[in-house]
Every structure is written in C-alpha cells, then in structure tokens.
Amino acid sequence: MGTESGLDAFAGRMLAALYDVRDDGGSFVASPASAYVALEALARGAEGETFDEIDATLGGGMARKAARDALFGEQDAYQPDDYSFTLGVSVWADPSKAPLRSRTLSRSKG
C-alpha cells in the first residue's frame, strides 16, 4: 500500500470537503499535513466510537502507517541534506467534557 492511500488520500478528501463548503468562492489555505498530525494525536488518546471515527477519517491501519512513514519516515533521496520538517501539536481538553485516558496523559507529560 503506497503513500497515495495514506496522506495523499487524506489530503484529497480534506481539500475536496473544504472546497465544497466554501461559501464565497474565494481562495483558502489549508494544511492537510497539520490536520493529519493533529487527528493522529487525538487518535492516540481516543477509544471506542471516537477512535473508530478518527481512524476511518485517517484511512485505517495501513493507510495511517503509510501517512506516518511519508511524514516522519526516512529522508527521500531527492531532498537536500539540510531539509527538515518540524511540526508541533498539542491537545487541550476539558476533563469534564472530554476526559482523556490516564495512559494518554502519562505519555504526554514530560
């Protein structure tokens, strides 16, 4: 299963959905990579129906692996040696409305 079934497929679905809901016909800017990483971070702490929905949005097991490899895997031969990709993600939650699993909290502290 190639990258096109992971991050590229997610990006295509996301951009198509955003294009469909634009109300003024103007331009917009979106980062599928940033959205993907944020959803992947949420998936790590989700369970049950919430996890199932996030997992389906991200494309499922093999597609998620392909996307993670594309984002964070080995450097491709065509990239310059000084290339870097840095991205920060944080998850904020009101514990009374969206409780996080203790396992997730302990992994994120540090």
PDB file of C-alpha atoms in Angstrom:
ATOM      1  CA  MET A   1       0.000   0.000   0.000  1.00  0.00           C
ATOM      2  CA  GLY A   2       1.610   3.248  -1.110  1.00  0.00           C
ATOM      3  CA  THR A   3       1.625   6.753   0.244  1.00  0.00           C
ATOM      4  CA  GLU A   4      -1.273   7.693  -2.048  1.00  0.00           C
ATOM      5  CA  SER A   5      -3.569   5.607   0.135  1.00  0.00           C
ATOM      6  CA  GLY A   6      -2.346   7.415   3.268  1.00  0.00           C
ATOM      7  CA  LEU A   7      -1.550  11.107   3.473  1.00  0.00           C
ATOM      8  CA  ASP A   8      -2.328  11.875  -0.177  1.00  0.00           C
ATOM      9  CA  ALA A   9      -5.765  10.269   0.064  1.00  0.00           C
ATOM     10  CA  PHE A  10      -6.491  12.107   3.326  1.00  0.00           C
ATOM     11  CA  ALA A  11      -5.340  15.400   1.785  1.00  0.00           C
ATOM     12  CA  GLY A  12      -7.529  14.853  -1.263  1.00  0.00           C
ATOM     13  CA  ARG A  13     -10.622  14.146   0.837  1.00  0.00           C
ATOM     14  CA  MET A  14      -9.932  17.074   3.172  1.00  0.00           C
ATOM     15  CA  LEU A  15      -9.316  19.610   0.412  1.00  0.00           C
ATOM     16  CA  ALA A  16     -12.341  18.421  -1.577  1.00  0.00           C
ATOM     17  CA  ALA A  17     -14.550  18.791   1.507  1.00  0.00           C
ATOM     18  CA  LEU A  18     -13.206  22.284   2.230  1.00  0.00           C
ATOM     19  CA  TYR A  19     -13.668  23.293  -1.397  1.00  0.00           C
ATOM     20  CA  ASP A  20     -17.268  22.082  -1.326  1.00  0.00           C
ATOM     21  CA  VAL A  21     -18.186  24.167   1.749  1.00  0.00           C
ATOM     22  CA  ARG A  22     -16.592  27.460   0.695  1.00  0.00           C
ATOM     23  CA  ASP A  23     -19.397  29.981   0.611  1.00  0.00           C
ATOM     24  CA  ASP A  24     -17.794  32.925  -1.167  1.00  0.00           C
ATOM     25  CA  GLY A  25     -15.934  31.109  -3.936  1.00  0.00           C
ATOM     26  CA  GLY A  26     -12.690  32.747  -2.817  1.00  0.00           C
ATOM     27  CA  SER A  27      -9.326  31.305  -2.006  1.00  0.00           C
ATOM     28  CA  PHE A  28      -8.447  29.399   1.118  1.00  0.00           C
ATOM     29  CA  VAL A  29      -5.338  27.933   2.703  1.00  0.00           C
ATOM     30  CA  ALA A  30      -5.247  24.582   4.477  1.00  0.00           C
ATOM     31  CA  SER A  31      -2.526  22.231   5.661  1.00  0.00           C
ATOM     32  CA  PRO A  32      -3.501  18.575   5.288  1.00  0.00           C
ATOM     33  CA  ALA A  33      -0.234  17.538   6.984  1.00  0.00           C
ATOM     34  CA  SER A  34      -1.026  19.651  10.059  1.00  0.00           C
ATOM     35  CA  ALA A  35      -4.617  18.412  10.194  1.00  0.00           C
ATOM     36  CA  TYR A  36      -3.437  14.828   9.791  1.00  0.00           C
ATOM     37  CA  VAL A  37      -0.902  15.109  12.628  1.00  0.00           C
ATOM     38  CA  ALA A  38      -3.482  16.745  14.920  1.00  0.00           C
ATOM     39  CA  LEU A  39      -6.003  13.964  14.226  1.00  0.00           C
ATOM     40  CA  GLU A  40      -3.307  11.311  14.693  1.00  0.00           C
ATOM     41  CA  ALA A  41      -2.504  12.835  18.096  1.00  0.00           C
ATOM     42  CA  LEU A  42      -6.188  12.679  19.026  1.00  0.00           C
ATOM     43  CA  ALA A  43      -6.413   9.069  17.817  1.00  0.00           C
ATOM     44  CA  ARG A  44      -3.663   8.088  20.245  1.00  0.00           C
ATOM     45  CA  GLY A  45      -5.881   9.077  23.168  1.00  0.00           C
ATOM     46  CA  ALA A  46      -9.270   8.079  21.797  1.00  0.00           C
ATOM     47  CA  GLU A  47     -11.179   4.864  22.252  1.00  0.00           C
ATOM     48  CA  GLY A  48     -14.450   3.284  21.223  1.00  0.00           C
ATOM     49  CA  GLU A  49     -16.635   5.099  18.708  1.00  0.00           C
ATOM     50  CA  THR A  50     -14.461   8.224  18.818  1.00  0.00           C
ATOM     51  CA  PHE A  51     -11.370   6.219  17.873  1.00  0.00           C
ATOM     52  CA  ASP A  52     -13.286   4.401  15.134  1.00  0.00           C
ATOM     53  CA  GLU A  53     -14.396   7.708  13.592  1.00  0.00           C
ATOM     54  CA  ILE A  54     -10.915   9.263  13.718  1.00  0.00           C
ATOM     55  CA  ASP A  55      -9.334   6.059  12.384  1.00  0.00           C
ATOM     56  CA  ALA A  56     -11.798   5.976   9.475  1.00  0.00           C
ATOM     57  CA  THR A  57     -11.136   9.652   8.709  1.00  0.00           C
ATOM     58  CA  LEU A  58      -7.397   8.963   8.625  1.00  0.00           C
ATOM     59  CA  GLY A  59      -7.894   5.955   6.344  1.00  0.00           C
ATOM     60  CA  GLY A  60      -7.445   2.989   8.695  1.00  0.00           C
ATOM     61  CA  GLY A  61      -4.417   0.978   9.818  1.00  0.00           C
ATOM     62  CA  MET A  62      -2.298   0.536   6.678  1.00  0.00           C
ATOM     63  CA  ALA A  63      -3.165   3.990   5.319  1.00  0.00           C
ATOM     64  CA  ARG A  64      -2.236   5.537   8.673  1.00  0.00           C
ATOM     65  CA  LYS A  65       1.108   3.731   8.619  1.00  0.00           C
ATOM     66  CA  ALA A  66       1.780   4.917   5.050  1.00  0.00           C
ATOM     67  CA  ALA A  67       0.964   8.506   6.047  1.00  0.00           C
ATOM     68  CA  ARG A  68       3.190   8.368   9.148  1.00  0.00           C
ATOM     69  CA  ASP A  69       6.015   6.976   7.010  1.00  0.00           C
ATOM     70  CA  ALA A  70       5.529   9.787   4.473  1.00  0.00           C
ATOM     71  CA  LEU A  71       5.575  12.454   7.181  1.00  0.00           C
ATOM     72  CA  PHE A  72       8.206  11.110   9.549  1.00  0.00           C
ATOM     73  CA  GLY A  73       9.998   8.274   7.760  1.00  0.00           C
ATOM     74  CA  GLU A  74      13.416   8.156   6.174  1.00  0.00           C
ATOM     75  CA  GLN A  75      14.560  11.128   4.136  1.00  0.00           C
ATOM     76  CA  ASP A  76      13.973  10.709   0.411  1.00  0.00           C
ATOM     77  CA  ALA A  77      16.960  10.780  -1.946  1.00  0.00           C
ATOM     78  CA  TYR A  78      15.685  13.928  -3.716  1.00  0.00           C
ATOM     79  CA  GLN A  79      15.540  16.021  -0.523  1.00  0.00           C
ATOM     80  CA  PRO A  80      18.520  18.248   0.285  1.00  0.00           C
ATOM     81  CA  ASP A  81      20.661  17.230   3.255  1.00  0.00           C
ATOM     82  CA  ASP A  82      19.617  20.315   5.219  1.00  0.00           C
ATOM     83  CA  TYR A  83      15.871  19.636   4.785  1.00  0.00           C
ATOM     84  CA  SER A  84      13.854  19.474   7.981  1.00  0.00           C
ATOM     85  CA  PHE A  85      10.175  19.217   8.817  1.00  0.00           C
ATOM     86  CA  THR A  86       9.112  20.444  12.231  1.00  0.00           C
ATOM     87  CA  LEU A  87       5.577  20.359  13.496  1.00  0.00           C
ATOM     88  CA  GLY A  88       4.158  20.857  16.963  1.00  0.00           C
ATOM     89  CA  VAL A  89       0.825  19.535  18.164  1.00  0.00           C
ATOM     90  CA  SER A  90      -0.971  19.916  21.457  1.00  0.00           C
ATOM     91  CA  VAL A  91      -4.309  18.604  22.609  1.00  0.00           C
ATOM     92  CA  TRP A  92      -6.359  20.677  25.028  1.00  0.00           C
ATOM     93  CA  ALA A  93      -9.348  19.096  26.688  1.00  0.00           C
ATOM     94  CA  ASP A  94     -11.870  19.985  29.361  1.00  0.00           C
ATOM     95  CA  PRO A  95     -11.798  16.828  31.526  1.00  0.00           C
ATOM     96  CA  SER A  96     -15.471  17.243  32.390  1.00  0.00           C
ATOM     97  CA  LYS A  97     -16.467  17.173  28.703  1.00  0.00           C
ATOM     98  CA  ALA A  98     -13.703  15.171  27.045  1.00  0.00           C
ATOM     99  CA  PRO A  99     -11.877  13.042  29.601  1.00  0.00           C
ATOM    100  CA  LEU A 100      -8.517  11.707  28.455  1.00  0.00           C
ATOM    101  CA  ARG A 101      -7.306   8.246  29.349  1.00  0.00           C
ATOM    102  CA  SER A 102      -4.662   8.245  32.089  1.00  0.00           C
ATOM    103  CA  ARG A 103      -2.323   6.312  29.761  1.00  0.00           C
ATOM    104  CA  THR A 104      -2.510   9.181  27.271  1.00  0.00           C
ATOM    105  CA  LEU A 105      -1.861  11.795  29.934  1.00  0.00           C
ATOM    106  CA  SER A 106       1.183   9.972  31.299  1.00  0.00           C
ATOM    107  CA  ARG A 107       2.696   9.671  27.795  1.00  0.00           C
ATOM    108  CA  SER A 108       2.241  13.354  27.049  1.00  0.00           C
ATOM    109  CA  LYS A 109       3.788  14.733  30.236  1.00  0.00           C
ATOM    110  CA  GLY A 110       7.439  15.201  30.251  1.00  0.00           C
TER     111      GLY A 110
END
